[in-house]
Short mmCIF file of C-alpha atoms and ligand atoms in Angstrom, two decimals:
data_model
loop_
_atom_site.label_atom_id
_atom_site.label_comp_id
_atom_site.label_asym_id
_atom_site.label_seq_id
_atom_site.Cartn_x
_atom_site.Cartn_y
_atom_site.Cartn_z
CA UNK A 1 19.78 -17.87 1.23
CA UNK A 2 17.35 -14.94 1.81
CA UNK A 3 18.36 -11.36 1.16
CA UNK A 4 18.49 -9.17 4.27
CA UNK A 5 17.81 -5.89 2.46
CA UNK A 6 14.38 -5.47 0.89
CA UNK A 7 14.40 -4.99 -2.89
CA UNK A 8 13.35 -1.69 -4.52
CA UNK A 9 9.71 -2.08 -5.70
CA UNK A 10 9.14 -2.21 -9.45
CA UNK A 11 5.37 -1.50 -9.17
CA UNK A 12 4.05 1.89 -10.25
CA UNK A 13 2.96 4.07 -7.32
CA UNK A 14 0.13 6.60 -7.32
CA UNK A 15 -0.79 9.32 -4.85
CA UNK A 16 -4.55 9.97 -4.83
CA UNK A 17 -5.73 12.89 -2.72
CA UNK A 18 -9.15 12.32 -1.16
CA UNK A 19 -8.72 8.64 -1.96
CA UNK A 20 -10.71 7.50 1.07
CA UNK A 21 -14.21 8.02 -0.38
CA UNK A 22 -16.10 8.72 -3.59
CA UNK A 23 -14.28 9.27 -6.87
CA UNK A 24 -10.84 9.22 -5.26
CA UNK A 25 -11.44 5.85 -3.66
CA UNK A 26 -12.81 4.42 -6.89
CA UNK A 27 -9.74 5.74 -8.70
CA UNK A 28 -7.40 4.26 -6.10
CA UNK A 29 -9.07 0.84 -6.31
CA UNK A 30 -9.22 0.98 -10.12
CA UNK A 31 -5.48 1.76 -10.23
CA UNK A 32 -4.83 -1.18 -7.89
CA UNK A 33 -6.78 -3.42 -10.29
CA UNK A 34 -4.29 -2.45 -13.00
CA UNK A 35 -1.34 -3.35 -10.77
CA UNK A 36 -0.58 0.07 -9.28
CA UNK A 37 0.25 0.60 -5.57
CA UNK A 38 -1.39 3.57 -3.87
CA UNK A 39 -0.74 6.22 -1.24
CA UNK A 40 -4.15 7.72 -0.59
CA UNK A 41 -4.96 10.72 1.52
CA UNK A 42 -7.94 11.55 3.72
CA UNK A 43 -8.90 14.69 5.59
CA UNK A 44 -10.95 13.69 8.60
CA UNK A 45 -12.40 10.20 8.14
CA UNK A 46 -9.55 7.84 9.03
CA UNK A 47 -11.83 4.80 9.27
CA UNK A 48 -12.90 5.17 5.63
CA UNK A 49 -9.27 5.63 4.61
CA UNK A 50 -8.32 2.40 6.41
CA UNK A 51 -11.20 0.60 4.71
CA UNK A 52 -9.93 1.82 1.33
CA UNK A 53 -6.42 0.60 2.16
CA UNK A 54 -7.86 -2.80 3.11
CA UNK A 55 -9.81 -2.97 -0.18
CA UNK A 56 -6.63 -2.30 -2.14
CA UNK A 57 -4.58 -4.79 -0.15
CA UNK A 58 -7.25 -7.43 -0.79
CA UNK A 59 -6.46 -6.93 -4.49
CA UNK A 60 -2.83 -7.86 -3.75
CA UNK A 61 -1.42 -4.33 -4.01
CA UNK A 62 0.37 -2.22 -1.42
CA UNK A 63 -1.43 0.83 -0.02
CA UNK A 64 -1.26 3.24 2.86
CA UNK A 65 -3.24 6.27 4.00
CA UNK A 66 -1.85 9.65 5.03
CA UNK A 67 -3.76 12.53 6.58
CA UNK A 68 -3.77 15.75 4.53
CA UNK A 69 -5.76 18.95 4.44
CA UNK A 70 -5.32 20.14 0.85
CA UNK A 71 -6.41 23.62 1.95
CA UNK A 72 -3.50 24.04 4.43
CA UNK A 73 -0.45 24.89 2.38
CA UNK A 74 1.60 25.38 5.57
CA UNK A 75 1.23 21.64 6.29
CA UNK A 76 2.54 20.48 2.89
CA UNK A 77 6.25 20.30 3.81
CA UNK A 78 5.41 17.90 6.66
CA UNK A 79 3.17 15.90 4.28
CA UNK A 80 5.98 15.63 1.70
CA UNK A 81 8.23 14.36 4.50
CA UNK A 82 5.62 11.69 5.30
CA UNK A 83 5.46 10.72 1.62
CA UNK A 84 9.26 10.40 1.43
CA UNK A 85 9.28 8.15 4.52
CA UNK A 86 6.41 6.04 3.12
CA UNK A 87 8.13 5.63 -0.24
CA UNK A 88 11.43 4.54 1.27
CA UNK A 89 9.91 2.45 4.07
CA UNK A 90 7.32 0.55 2.00
CA UNK A 91 8.71 0.62 -1.54
CA UNK A 92 12.49 1.35 -1.16
CA UNK A 93 11.95 4.18 -3.62
CA UNK A 94 12.45 7.95 -3.44
CA UNK A 95 9.90 8.81 -6.15
CA UNK A 96 6.40 7.91 -7.31
CA UNK A 97 4.67 7.74 -10.74
CA UNK A 98 1.16 9.21 -10.71
CA UNK A 99 -0.44 12.14 -8.90
CA UNK A 100 -4.26 12.44 -8.86
CA UNK A 101 -5.33 15.81 -7.45
CA UNK A 102 -8.88 14.78 -6.53
CA UNK A 103 -9.73 15.92 -2.99
CA UNK A 104 -12.47 18.49 -2.81
CA UNK A 105 -15.59 19.87 -1.18
CA UNK A 106 -18.67 21.48 -2.66
CA UNK A 107 -20.17 24.92 -2.22
CA UNK A 108 -23.70 25.54 -3.48
CA UNK A 109 -24.48 29.26 -3.12
CA UNK A 110 -25.54 31.97 -5.52
CA UNK A 111 -22.96 34.66 -6.26
CA UNK A 112 -25.05 37.18 -4.30
CA UNK A 113 -25.01 34.93 -1.20
CA UNK A 114 -21.44 33.53 -1.25
CA UNK A 115 -19.52 34.54 1.88
CA UNK A 116 -15.87 35.57 1.71
CA UNK A 117 -14.78 32.89 4.23
CA UNK A 118 -16.53 30.16 2.16
CA UNK A 119 -14.87 31.48 -0.98
CA UNK A 120 -11.43 31.54 0.65
CA UNK A 121 -11.72 27.97 1.93
CA UNK A 122 -12.91 26.73 -1.45
CA UNK A 123 -10.05 28.57 -3.14
CA UNK A 124 -7.52 27.08 -0.72
CA UNK A 125 -8.76 23.50 -1.28
CA UNK A 126 -9.55 23.59 -4.99
CA UNK A 127 -6.88 25.85 -6.45
CA UNK A 128 -4.13 27.16 -4.14
CA UNK A 129 -3.76 23.75 -2.49
CA UNK A 130 -3.61 21.86 -5.78
CA UNK A 131 -1.06 24.37 -7.16
CA UNK A 132 1.32 24.21 -4.21
CA UNK A 133 0.88 20.51 -3.39
CA UNK A 134 1.82 19.73 -6.98
CA UNK A 135 4.76 22.16 -6.79
CA UNK A 136 6.08 20.52 -3.61
CA UNK A 137 5.64 16.99 -4.97
CA UNK A 138 7.28 17.73 -8.34
CA UNK A 139 10.77 16.66 -7.23
CA UNK A 140 9.29 13.29 -6.15
CA UNK A 141 7.40 12.54 -9.40
CA UNK A 142 9.41 10.22 -11.61
CA UNK A 143 10.27 11.44 -15.11
CA UNK A 144 7.74 9.90 -17.48
CA UNK A 145 5.07 10.02 -14.74
CA UNK A 146 1.54 11.41 -14.92
CA UNK A 147 -0.68 13.96 -13.23
CA UNK A 148 -4.51 14.05 -13.41
CA UNK A 149 -6.28 17.09 -12.03
CA UNK A 150 -9.97 16.74 -11.31
CA UNK A 151 -12.22 19.51 -12.59
CA UNK A 152 -16.00 19.41 -13.20
CA UNK A 153 -18.47 19.54 -16.04
CA UNK A 154 -19.61 22.77 -14.34
CA UNK A 155 -16.50 24.51 -15.70
CA UNK A 156 -18.01 24.06 -19.22
CA UNK A 157 -21.78 24.31 -18.63
CA UNK A 158 -23.56 26.65 -16.24
CA UNK A 159 -25.96 25.81 -13.42
CA UNK A 160 -26.82 28.68 -11.04
CA UNK A 161 -25.34 28.27 -7.53
CA UNK A 162 -21.95 26.97 -8.56
CA UNK A 163 -20.19 30.18 -9.62
CA UNK A 164 -17.33 30.11 -7.09
CA UNK A 165 -16.79 26.34 -7.28
CA UNK A 166 -16.87 26.22 -11.07
CA UNK A 167 -14.57 29.21 -11.47
CA UNK A 168 -11.93 27.43 -9.33
CA UNK A 169 -12.31 24.28 -11.40
CA UNK A 170 -11.80 26.50 -14.47
CA UNK A 171 -8.57 27.71 -12.90
CA UNK A 172 -7.46 24.10 -12.52
CA UNK A 173 -8.03 23.54 -16.22
CA UNK A 174 -5.75 26.46 -17.14
CA UNK A 175 -3.19 25.33 -14.55
CA UNK A 176 -3.22 21.87 -16.18
CA UNK A 177 -2.22 23.29 -19.57
CA UNK A 178 0.66 25.28 -18.12
CA UNK A 179 1.83 22.34 -16.00
CA UNK A 180 1.76 20.10 -19.11
CA UNK A 181 3.88 22.61 -21.01
CA UNK A 182 6.43 23.03 -18.22
CA UNK A 183 6.71 19.31 -17.43
CA UNK A 184 6.88 18.14 -21.06
CA UNK A 185 10.68 18.04 -20.99
CA UNK A 186 10.42 15.54 -18.15
CA UNK A 187 7.92 13.42 -20.20
CA UNK A 188 5.30 13.97 -17.50
CA UNK A 189 1.81 14.07 -19.07
CA UNK A 190 -0.71 16.30 -17.28
CA UNK A 191 -4.44 16.26 -18.00
CA UNK A 192 -7.73 17.44 -16.56
CA UNK A 193 -10.54 14.96 -15.97
CA UNK A 194 -13.92 16.72 -15.69
CA UNK A 195 -16.62 14.45 -14.28
CA UNK A 196 -20.29 15.26 -14.71
CA UNK A 197 -22.68 14.84 -11.80
CA UNK A 198 -21.80 11.59 -10.04
CA UNK A 199 -23.51 9.68 -7.24
CA UNK A 200 -21.17 10.18 -4.26
CA UNK A 201 -21.35 11.87 -0.83
CA UNK A 202 -20.37 15.11 -2.61
CA UNK A 203 -22.57 18.15 -1.98
CA UNK A 204 -24.56 16.30 0.68
CA UNK A 205 -25.02 13.28 -1.60
CA UNK A 206 -27.72 15.14 -3.58
CA UNK A 207 -27.11 13.49 -6.95
CA UNK A 208 -27.36 10.05 -5.32
CA UNK A 209 -30.02 10.63 -2.65
CA UNK A 210 -32.37 13.33 -3.99
CA UNK A 211 -34.68 11.71 -6.62
CA UNK A 212 -35.48 15.07 -8.23
CA UNK A 213 -31.82 16.03 -8.65
CA UNK A 214 -31.00 12.52 -9.91
CA UNK A 215 -33.85 12.65 -12.46
CA UNK A 216 -32.80 16.15 -13.60
CA UNK A 217 -29.22 15.00 -14.18
CA UNK A 218 -30.47 11.95 -16.11
CA UNK A 219 -32.71 14.17 -18.25
CA UNK A 220 -29.80 16.36 -19.43
CA UNK A 221 -27.35 13.48 -19.96
CA UNK A 222 -26.99 11.75 -23.33
CA UNK A 223 -26.55 8.36 -21.61
CA UNK A 224 -29.84 8.93 -19.77
CA UNK A 225 -28.69 8.50 -16.18
CA UNK A 226 -26.59 10.15 -13.47
CA UNK A 227 -22.95 9.11 -13.24
CA UNK A 228 -21.57 6.44 -10.87
CA UNK A 229 -18.10 6.28 -9.30
CA UNK A 230 -17.42 3.29 -11.57
CA UNK A 231 -17.84 5.63 -14.56
CA UNK A 232 -14.84 7.70 -13.36
CA UNK A 233 -12.20 5.62 -11.50
CA UNK A 234 -11.47 3.17 -14.34
CA UNK A 235 -11.39 6.09 -16.81
CA UNK A 236 -8.70 7.84 -14.74
CA UNK A 237 -6.77 4.60 -14.37
CA UNK A 238 -6.84 4.16 -18.15
CA UNK A 239 -5.76 7.76 -18.71
CA UNK A 240 -2.72 7.10 -16.52
CA UNK A 241 -1.87 3.85 -18.32
CA UNK A 242 0.99 3.57 -20.82
CA UNK A 243 -1.36 3.64 -23.82
CA UNK A 244 -2.18 7.29 -23.13
CA UNK A 245 1.37 8.58 -22.88
CA UNK A 246 0.91 11.01 -25.81
CA UNK A 247 -2.16 12.72 -24.35
CA UNK A 248 -1.19 15.84 -22.42
CA UNK A 249 -2.54 19.29 -21.62
CA UNK A 250 -6.09 18.11 -22.38
CA UNK A 251 -9.46 18.50 -20.65
CA UNK A 252 -11.30 15.22 -20.91
CA UNK A 253 -14.92 15.30 -19.77
CA UNK A 254 -16.42 12.13 -18.35
CA UNK A 255 -20.08 13.09 -17.95
CA UNK A 256 -22.01 10.61 -20.06
CA UNK A 257 -22.64 13.61 -22.33
CA UNK A 258 -24.20 16.18 -19.95
CA UNK A 259 -25.61 19.22 -21.76
CA UNK A 260 -24.19 18.24 -25.13
N1 NAP B 1 -19.37 13.89 -7.28
C1 NAP B 1 -19.56 14.74 -8.28
O1 NAP B 1 -20.67 14.91 -8.79
C2 NAP B 1 -18.39 15.50 -8.84
C3 NAP B 1 -18.51 16.07 -10.12
C4 NAP B 1 -17.45 16.75 -10.65
C5 NAP B 1 -16.27 16.89 -9.98
N2 NAP B 1 -16.17 16.34 -8.72
C6 NAP B 1 -14.91 16.51 -8.04
O2 NAP B 1 -14.38 15.23 -7.74
C7 NAP B 1 -13.58 15.30 -6.56
C8 NAP B 1 -14.02 14.22 -5.59
O3 NAP B 1 -15.40 14.37 -5.32
P1 NAP B 1 -16.24 13.18 -4.64
O4 NAP B 1 -17.55 13.23 -5.29
O5 NAP B 1 -15.48 11.92 -4.60
O6 NAP B 1 -16.40 13.76 -3.14
P2 NAP B 1 -16.60 12.98 -1.76
O7 NAP B 1 -17.27 11.67 -1.98
O8 NAP B 1 -17.25 13.97 -0.85
O9 NAP B 1 -15.11 12.66 -1.22
C9 NAP B 1 -14.25 13.72 -0.94
C10 NAP B 1 -12.87 13.23 -0.61
O10 NAP B 1 -12.01 14.38 -0.43
C11 NAP B 1 -11.50 14.40 0.89
N3 NAP B 1 -11.43 15.79 1.36
C12 NAP B 1 -12.47 16.64 1.58
N4 NAP B 1 -11.98 17.83 2.00
C13 NAP B 1 -10.63 17.73 2.04
C14 NAP B 1 -9.59 18.60 2.42
N5 NAP B 1 -9.82 19.85 2.87
N6 NAP B 1 -8.33 18.16 2.33
C15 NAP B 1 -8.07 16.90 1.90
N7 NAP B 1 -9.02 16.02 1.58
C16 NAP B 1 -10.28 16.42 1.64
C17 NAP B 1 -12.45 13.54 1.73
O11 NAP B 1 -11.77 13.06 2.89
P3 NAP B 1 -12.55 12.86 4.30
O12 NAP B 1 -13.63 11.88 4.09
O13 NAP B 1 -11.50 12.40 5.27
O14 NAP B 1 -13.07 14.22 4.67
C18 NAP B 1 -12.80 12.46 0.72
O15 NAP B 1 -11.80 11.52 0.62
C19 NAP B 1 -13.70 16.73 -6.03
O16 NAP B 1 -12.59 17.49 -6.49
C20 NAP B 1 -14.98 17.22 -6.70
O17 NAP B 1 -14.97 18.63 -6.82
C21 NAP B 1 -17.20 15.64 -8.14
#
């Protein structure tokens, strides 16, 4: 006899913002390889998001894509409603396990040239959005779950032209420590992952496509090359795994040793 009512899923579930491309996609796929199901978000490129979902499903895991602008706090209540419906419809659950705050855009402009509108948009996506999206998702994160916030090596070392971007990543690192403290009683570990320069579409794909930029990054990196998405996604998946349950409130740089 078959059961009429679908069983509650026992798989871990992750939400990865900006999981359609680049580091987020690599993280989503790496999590799937460790047996985790994924809700990934995209901003404008639905086709890439659907391709990421198909890649995860091909690994035998469940996945779905939701649209989200992490810079539009006013849209977050509707997004949380979509997450609730996805959790109950696909997994018969009302909570999830891992949140990866990854989505982001770049701004390369000297402090003297940075426009207020550019600054505000960057702030909304990289700090205000991360703060309030996390706040609104907190009731849905299972006790014992994990949060990984994505910063940048640029919050530690200094390259002219990244003042606004790096300062907001610095804010994320402080936010991570406070979040870790406040969520400790719920056994939710919260950490910052700070990638170095990685070959993705980010910042016009410069690290990947501009040979001079790529060679410069390699020259200041202990490992002697620019980073690849495969250097980051599996690292985040391992940080979220059970073996790292006692690591919280930390900034972990994954840069191959940039500017050591
Ligand atoms: N690549 C690097 O060298 C590097 C180094 C350090 C830190 N990081 C950080 O790593 C994260 C991911 O970077 P990446 O290299 O993977 O970038 P990427 O390849 O350009 O991918 C960006 C992802 O974020 C999504 N996204 C962009 N704007 C968004 C918005 N307003 N709301 C929601 N989603 C949005 C994109 O979705 P759509 O395609 O739909 O627009 C895409 O999925 C960012 O936080 C970045 O600051 C990157």
